[in-house]
Coordinates of C-alpha atoms and ligand atoms in Angstrom, one line a residue:
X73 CA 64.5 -10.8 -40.0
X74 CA 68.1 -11.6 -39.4
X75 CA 69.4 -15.1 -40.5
X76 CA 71.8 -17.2 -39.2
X77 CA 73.4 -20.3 -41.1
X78 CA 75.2 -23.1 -39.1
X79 CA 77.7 -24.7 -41.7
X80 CA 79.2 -28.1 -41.8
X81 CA 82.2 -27.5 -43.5
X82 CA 83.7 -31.2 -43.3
X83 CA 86.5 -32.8 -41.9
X84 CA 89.4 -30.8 -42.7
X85 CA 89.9 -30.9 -46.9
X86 CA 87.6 -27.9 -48.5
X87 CA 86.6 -30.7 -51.0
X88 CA 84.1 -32.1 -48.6
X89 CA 82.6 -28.9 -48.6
X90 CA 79.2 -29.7 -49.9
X91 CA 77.3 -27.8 -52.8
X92 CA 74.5 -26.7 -50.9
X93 CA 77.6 -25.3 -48.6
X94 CA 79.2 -23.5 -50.6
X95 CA 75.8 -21.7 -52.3
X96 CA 75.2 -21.0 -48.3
X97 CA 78.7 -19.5 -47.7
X98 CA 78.3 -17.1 -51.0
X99 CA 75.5 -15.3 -49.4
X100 CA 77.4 -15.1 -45.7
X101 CA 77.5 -11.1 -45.0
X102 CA 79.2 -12.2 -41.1
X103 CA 81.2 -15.1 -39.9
X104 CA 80.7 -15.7 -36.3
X105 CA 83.8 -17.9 -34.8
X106 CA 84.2 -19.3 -31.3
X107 CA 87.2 -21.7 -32.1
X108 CA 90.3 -21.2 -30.3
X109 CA 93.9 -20.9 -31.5
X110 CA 95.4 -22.9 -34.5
X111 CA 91.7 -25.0 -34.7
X112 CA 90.4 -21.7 -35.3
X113 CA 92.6 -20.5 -37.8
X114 CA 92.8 -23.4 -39.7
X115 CA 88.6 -23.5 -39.9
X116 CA 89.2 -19.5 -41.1
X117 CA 91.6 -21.0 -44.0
X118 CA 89.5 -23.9 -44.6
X119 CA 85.8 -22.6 -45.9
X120 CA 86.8 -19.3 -48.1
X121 CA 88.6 -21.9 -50.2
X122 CA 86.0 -23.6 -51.4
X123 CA 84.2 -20.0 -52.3
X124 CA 84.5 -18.5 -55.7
X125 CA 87.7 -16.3 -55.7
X126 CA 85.8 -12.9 -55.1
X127 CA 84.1 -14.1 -51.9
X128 CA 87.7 -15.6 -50.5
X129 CA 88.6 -12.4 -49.3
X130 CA 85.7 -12.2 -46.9
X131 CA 85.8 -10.4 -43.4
X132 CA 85.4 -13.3 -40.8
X133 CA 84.5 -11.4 -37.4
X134 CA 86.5 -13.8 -35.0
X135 CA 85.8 -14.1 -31.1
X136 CA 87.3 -16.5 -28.4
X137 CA 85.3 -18.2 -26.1
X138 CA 86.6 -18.7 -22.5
X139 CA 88.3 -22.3 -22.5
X140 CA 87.3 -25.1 -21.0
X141 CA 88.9 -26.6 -17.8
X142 CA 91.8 -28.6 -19.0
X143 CA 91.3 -31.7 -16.1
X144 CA 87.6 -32.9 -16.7
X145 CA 86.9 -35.5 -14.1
X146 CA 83.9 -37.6 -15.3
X147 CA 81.5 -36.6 -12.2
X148 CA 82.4 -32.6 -13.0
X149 CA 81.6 -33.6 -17.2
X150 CA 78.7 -32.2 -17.6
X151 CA 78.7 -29.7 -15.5
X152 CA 82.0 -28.0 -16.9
X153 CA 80.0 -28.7 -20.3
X154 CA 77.0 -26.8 -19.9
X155 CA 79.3 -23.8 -18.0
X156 CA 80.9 -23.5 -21.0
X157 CA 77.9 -23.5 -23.5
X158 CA 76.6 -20.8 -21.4
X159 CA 79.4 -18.6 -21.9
X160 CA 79.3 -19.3 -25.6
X161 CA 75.6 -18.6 -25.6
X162 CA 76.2 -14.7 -23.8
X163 CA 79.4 -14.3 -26.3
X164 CA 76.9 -15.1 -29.7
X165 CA 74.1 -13.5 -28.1
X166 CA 76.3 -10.1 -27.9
X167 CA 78.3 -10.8 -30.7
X168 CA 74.8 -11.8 -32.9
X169 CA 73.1 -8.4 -31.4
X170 CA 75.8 -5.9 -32.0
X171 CA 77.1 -7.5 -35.8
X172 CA 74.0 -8.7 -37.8
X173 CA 72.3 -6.0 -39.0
X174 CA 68.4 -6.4 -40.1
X175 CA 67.8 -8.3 -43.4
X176 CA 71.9 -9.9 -43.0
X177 CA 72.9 -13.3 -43.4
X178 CA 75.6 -14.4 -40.6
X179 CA 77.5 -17.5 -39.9
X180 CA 79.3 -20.3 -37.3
X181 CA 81.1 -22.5 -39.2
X182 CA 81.4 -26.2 -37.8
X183 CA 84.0 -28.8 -38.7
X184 CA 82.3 -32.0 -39.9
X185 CA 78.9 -32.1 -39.4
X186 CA 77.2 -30.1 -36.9
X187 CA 75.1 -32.3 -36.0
X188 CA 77.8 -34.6 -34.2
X189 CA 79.8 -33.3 -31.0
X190 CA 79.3 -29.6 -31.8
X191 CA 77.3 -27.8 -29.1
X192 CA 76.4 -24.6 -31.6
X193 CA 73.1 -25.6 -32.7
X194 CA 71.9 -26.2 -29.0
X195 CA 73.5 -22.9 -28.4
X196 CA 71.6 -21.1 -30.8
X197 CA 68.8 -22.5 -30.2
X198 CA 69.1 -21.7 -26.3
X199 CA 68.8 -17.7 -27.8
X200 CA 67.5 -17.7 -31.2
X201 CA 64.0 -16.5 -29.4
X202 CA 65.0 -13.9 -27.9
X203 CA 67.2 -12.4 -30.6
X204 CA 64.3 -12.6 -33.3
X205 CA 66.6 -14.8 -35.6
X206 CA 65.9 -17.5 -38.1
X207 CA 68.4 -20.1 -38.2
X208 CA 69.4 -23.3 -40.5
X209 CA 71.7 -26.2 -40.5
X210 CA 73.9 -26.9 -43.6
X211 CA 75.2 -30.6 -43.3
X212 CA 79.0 -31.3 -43.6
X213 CA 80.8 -34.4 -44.1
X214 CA 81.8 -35.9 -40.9
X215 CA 85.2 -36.9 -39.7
X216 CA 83.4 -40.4 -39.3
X217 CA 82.5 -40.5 -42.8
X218 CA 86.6 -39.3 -43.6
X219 CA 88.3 -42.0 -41.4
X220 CA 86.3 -44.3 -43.3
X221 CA 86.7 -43.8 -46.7
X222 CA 90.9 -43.0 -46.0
X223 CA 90.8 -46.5 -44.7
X224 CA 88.4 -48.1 -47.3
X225 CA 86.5 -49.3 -44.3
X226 CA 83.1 -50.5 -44.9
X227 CA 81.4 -54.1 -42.5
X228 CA 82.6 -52.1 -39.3
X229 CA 79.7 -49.3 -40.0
X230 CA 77.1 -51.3 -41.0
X231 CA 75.9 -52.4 -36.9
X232 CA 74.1 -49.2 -35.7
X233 CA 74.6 -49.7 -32.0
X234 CA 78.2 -49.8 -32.8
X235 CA 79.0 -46.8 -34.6
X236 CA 80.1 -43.9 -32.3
X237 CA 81.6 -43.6 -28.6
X238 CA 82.5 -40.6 -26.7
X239 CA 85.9 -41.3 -24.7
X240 CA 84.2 -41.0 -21.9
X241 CA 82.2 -43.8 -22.2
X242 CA 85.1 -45.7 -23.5
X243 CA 87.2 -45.1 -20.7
X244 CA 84.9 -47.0 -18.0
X245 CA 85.0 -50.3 -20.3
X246 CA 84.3 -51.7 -23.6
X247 CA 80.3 -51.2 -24.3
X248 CA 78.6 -54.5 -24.4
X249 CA 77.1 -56.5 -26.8
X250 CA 79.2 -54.3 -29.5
X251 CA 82.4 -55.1 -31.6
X252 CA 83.5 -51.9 -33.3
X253 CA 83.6 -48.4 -31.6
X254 CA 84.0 -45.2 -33.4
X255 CA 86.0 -42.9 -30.6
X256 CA 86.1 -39.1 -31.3
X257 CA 87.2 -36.4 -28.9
X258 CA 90.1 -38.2 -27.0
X259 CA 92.4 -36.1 -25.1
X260 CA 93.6 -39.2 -23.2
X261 CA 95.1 -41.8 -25.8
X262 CA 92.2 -44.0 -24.4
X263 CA 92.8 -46.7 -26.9
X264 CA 95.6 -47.7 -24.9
X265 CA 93.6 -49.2 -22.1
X266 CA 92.7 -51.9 -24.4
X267 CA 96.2 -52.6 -26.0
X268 CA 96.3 -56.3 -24.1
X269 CA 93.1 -57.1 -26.1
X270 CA 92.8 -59.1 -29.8
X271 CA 91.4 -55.7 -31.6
X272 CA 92.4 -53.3 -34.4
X273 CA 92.0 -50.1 -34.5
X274 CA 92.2 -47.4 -37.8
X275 CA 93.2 -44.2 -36.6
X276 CA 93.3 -41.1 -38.4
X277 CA 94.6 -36.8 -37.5
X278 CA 94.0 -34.1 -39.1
X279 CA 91.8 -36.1 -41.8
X280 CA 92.0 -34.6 -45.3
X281 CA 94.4 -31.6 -44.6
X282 CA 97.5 -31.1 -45.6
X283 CA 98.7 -32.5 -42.5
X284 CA 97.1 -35.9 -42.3
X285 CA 98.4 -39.0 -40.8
X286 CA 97.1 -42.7 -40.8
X287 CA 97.7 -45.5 -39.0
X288 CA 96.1 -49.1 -38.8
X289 CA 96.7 -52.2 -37.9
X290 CA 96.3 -54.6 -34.3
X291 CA 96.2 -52.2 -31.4
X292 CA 98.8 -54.2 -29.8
X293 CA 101.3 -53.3 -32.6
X294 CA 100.7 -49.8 -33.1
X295 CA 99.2 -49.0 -29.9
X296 CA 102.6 -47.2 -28.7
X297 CA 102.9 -45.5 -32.0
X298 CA 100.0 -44.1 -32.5
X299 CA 100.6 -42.7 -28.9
X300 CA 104.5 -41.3 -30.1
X301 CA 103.2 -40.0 -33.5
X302 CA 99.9 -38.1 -31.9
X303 CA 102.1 -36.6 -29.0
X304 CA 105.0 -35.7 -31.5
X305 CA 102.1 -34.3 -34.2
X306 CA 100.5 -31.9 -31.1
X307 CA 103.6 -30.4 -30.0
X308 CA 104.3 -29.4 -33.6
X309 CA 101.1 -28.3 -34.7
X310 CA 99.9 -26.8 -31.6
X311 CA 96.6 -28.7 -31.9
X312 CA 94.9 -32.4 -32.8
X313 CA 91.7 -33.8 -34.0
X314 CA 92.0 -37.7 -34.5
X315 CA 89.6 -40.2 -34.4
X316 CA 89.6 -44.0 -34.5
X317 CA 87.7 -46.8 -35.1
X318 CA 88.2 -50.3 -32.9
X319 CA 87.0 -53.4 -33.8
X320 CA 87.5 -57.0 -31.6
X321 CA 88.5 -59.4 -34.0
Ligands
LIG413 C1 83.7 -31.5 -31.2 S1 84.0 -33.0 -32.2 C2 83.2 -32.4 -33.7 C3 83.0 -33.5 -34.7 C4 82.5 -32.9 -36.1 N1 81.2 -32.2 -35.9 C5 82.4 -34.0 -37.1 O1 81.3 -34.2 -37.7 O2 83.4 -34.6 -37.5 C6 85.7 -32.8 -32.5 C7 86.3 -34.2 -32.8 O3 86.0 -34.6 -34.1 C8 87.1 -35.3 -34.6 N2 87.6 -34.7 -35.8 C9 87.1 -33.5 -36.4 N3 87.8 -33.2 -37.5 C10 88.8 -34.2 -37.7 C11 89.8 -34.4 -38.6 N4 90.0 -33.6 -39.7 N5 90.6 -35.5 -38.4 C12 90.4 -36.3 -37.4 N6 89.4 -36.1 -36.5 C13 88.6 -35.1 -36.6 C14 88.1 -35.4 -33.5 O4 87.9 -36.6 -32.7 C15 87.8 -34.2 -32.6 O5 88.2 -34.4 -31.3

């Protein structure tokens, strides 16, 4: 039977790289990627470095999906969403049939933990029937779990309810009943619709790479530069990750 692993490979620094992922990347015969651009080649430089020196040199079969619509309305969300995971779904489904051979080991790498925001273990799940493959997840340390421990943060995770947000959420109003908000995947600099209010925010890019930046304190003092620093930091790069926590005072 062919075997596929699906490996958190943490937040950016191959330190967070877990044991149990690095025993799983030693037996990796094919790496499957879908990332896109920089993202994708810094994910590719990222996991063979935490491998023994022998295995560093591995073969990473690399693919690009089609991109996602850059304007996402709210109402067309979803919808654009599940477009795109089906087109993922046909390129592993091809990609899976024509490179895994019988008895093989393959691959999809996922930043963090890909069990948070990552669409790949829906996805393979959506074909793993009909391709007659066995599959596992391999947690990774989250870029939750980063943020947190570069800002020695530590009350603000302890409320449940208040732990993560997606953007879009976010953008149509503070949740209720909650004081901190963990924000991941904003395009939009959505922090900024809340600048007027009494709140601080820890925000953190490219978390535990060479590249990292940090910045904290209240959101209507650094609001504006976290703004100038992330816009200056993308046109450089070529590509962001950043996420933030906010909590009302
Ligand atoms: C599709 S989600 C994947 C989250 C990932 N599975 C995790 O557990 O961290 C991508 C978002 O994760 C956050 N992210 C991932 N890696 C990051 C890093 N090294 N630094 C800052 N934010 C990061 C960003 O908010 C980015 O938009």
């Amino acid at each position: 039977m062919r075997k596929l692993l699906i490996i958190g490979i943490g937040a950016g620094d191959p330190d967070f790289i877990t044991v149990q992922a690095v025993k799983a990347l030693a037996t990796v015969d094919v790496f499957f990627m879908l990332e896109k651009g920089a993202a994708k080649d810094a994910m590719v430089e990222t996991a063979p470095r935490a491998l023994p020196a022998p295995r560093q040199a591995v073969a990473i079969a690399s693919v690009e999906a089609p991109s996602p619509p850059r304007e996402r309305r709210p109402a067309d969300y979803d919808a654009c969403v599940d477009d795109l995971n089906r087109a993922k779904q046909e390129t592993f489904e091809r990609l899976i049939a024509d490179e895994l051979g019988e008895g093989q080991v393959g691959a999809i790498l996922a930043w963090g933990d890909p069990s948070l925001y990552d669409s790949t273990i829906r996805n393979i799940e959506a074909i793993a029937e009909r391709l007659g493959l066995a599959y596992e997840v391999i947690p990774g340390i989250s870029a939750v779990q980063a943020l947190a421990a570069r800002h020695r943060n530590h009350a603000q995770y302890r409320r449940p309810a208040g732990r993560d947000h997606h953007r879009r959420r976010l953008a149509e109003g503070w949740p209720a009943g909650i004081d901190s908000v963990v924000v991941m995947l904003d395009g939009e600099d959505t922090w900024r619709r809340f600048a007027d209010q009494d709140i601080d925010i820890w925000w953190g890019a490219y978390l535990g790479t060479p590249q990292e930046i940090l910045i904290a304190g209240r959101l209507k003092d650094v609001s504006d530069e976290i703004h100038r620093v992330r816009t200056a930091a993308r046109e450089r790069n070529g590509w962001i990750m950043d996420t933030y926590l906010m909590r009302r005072r």
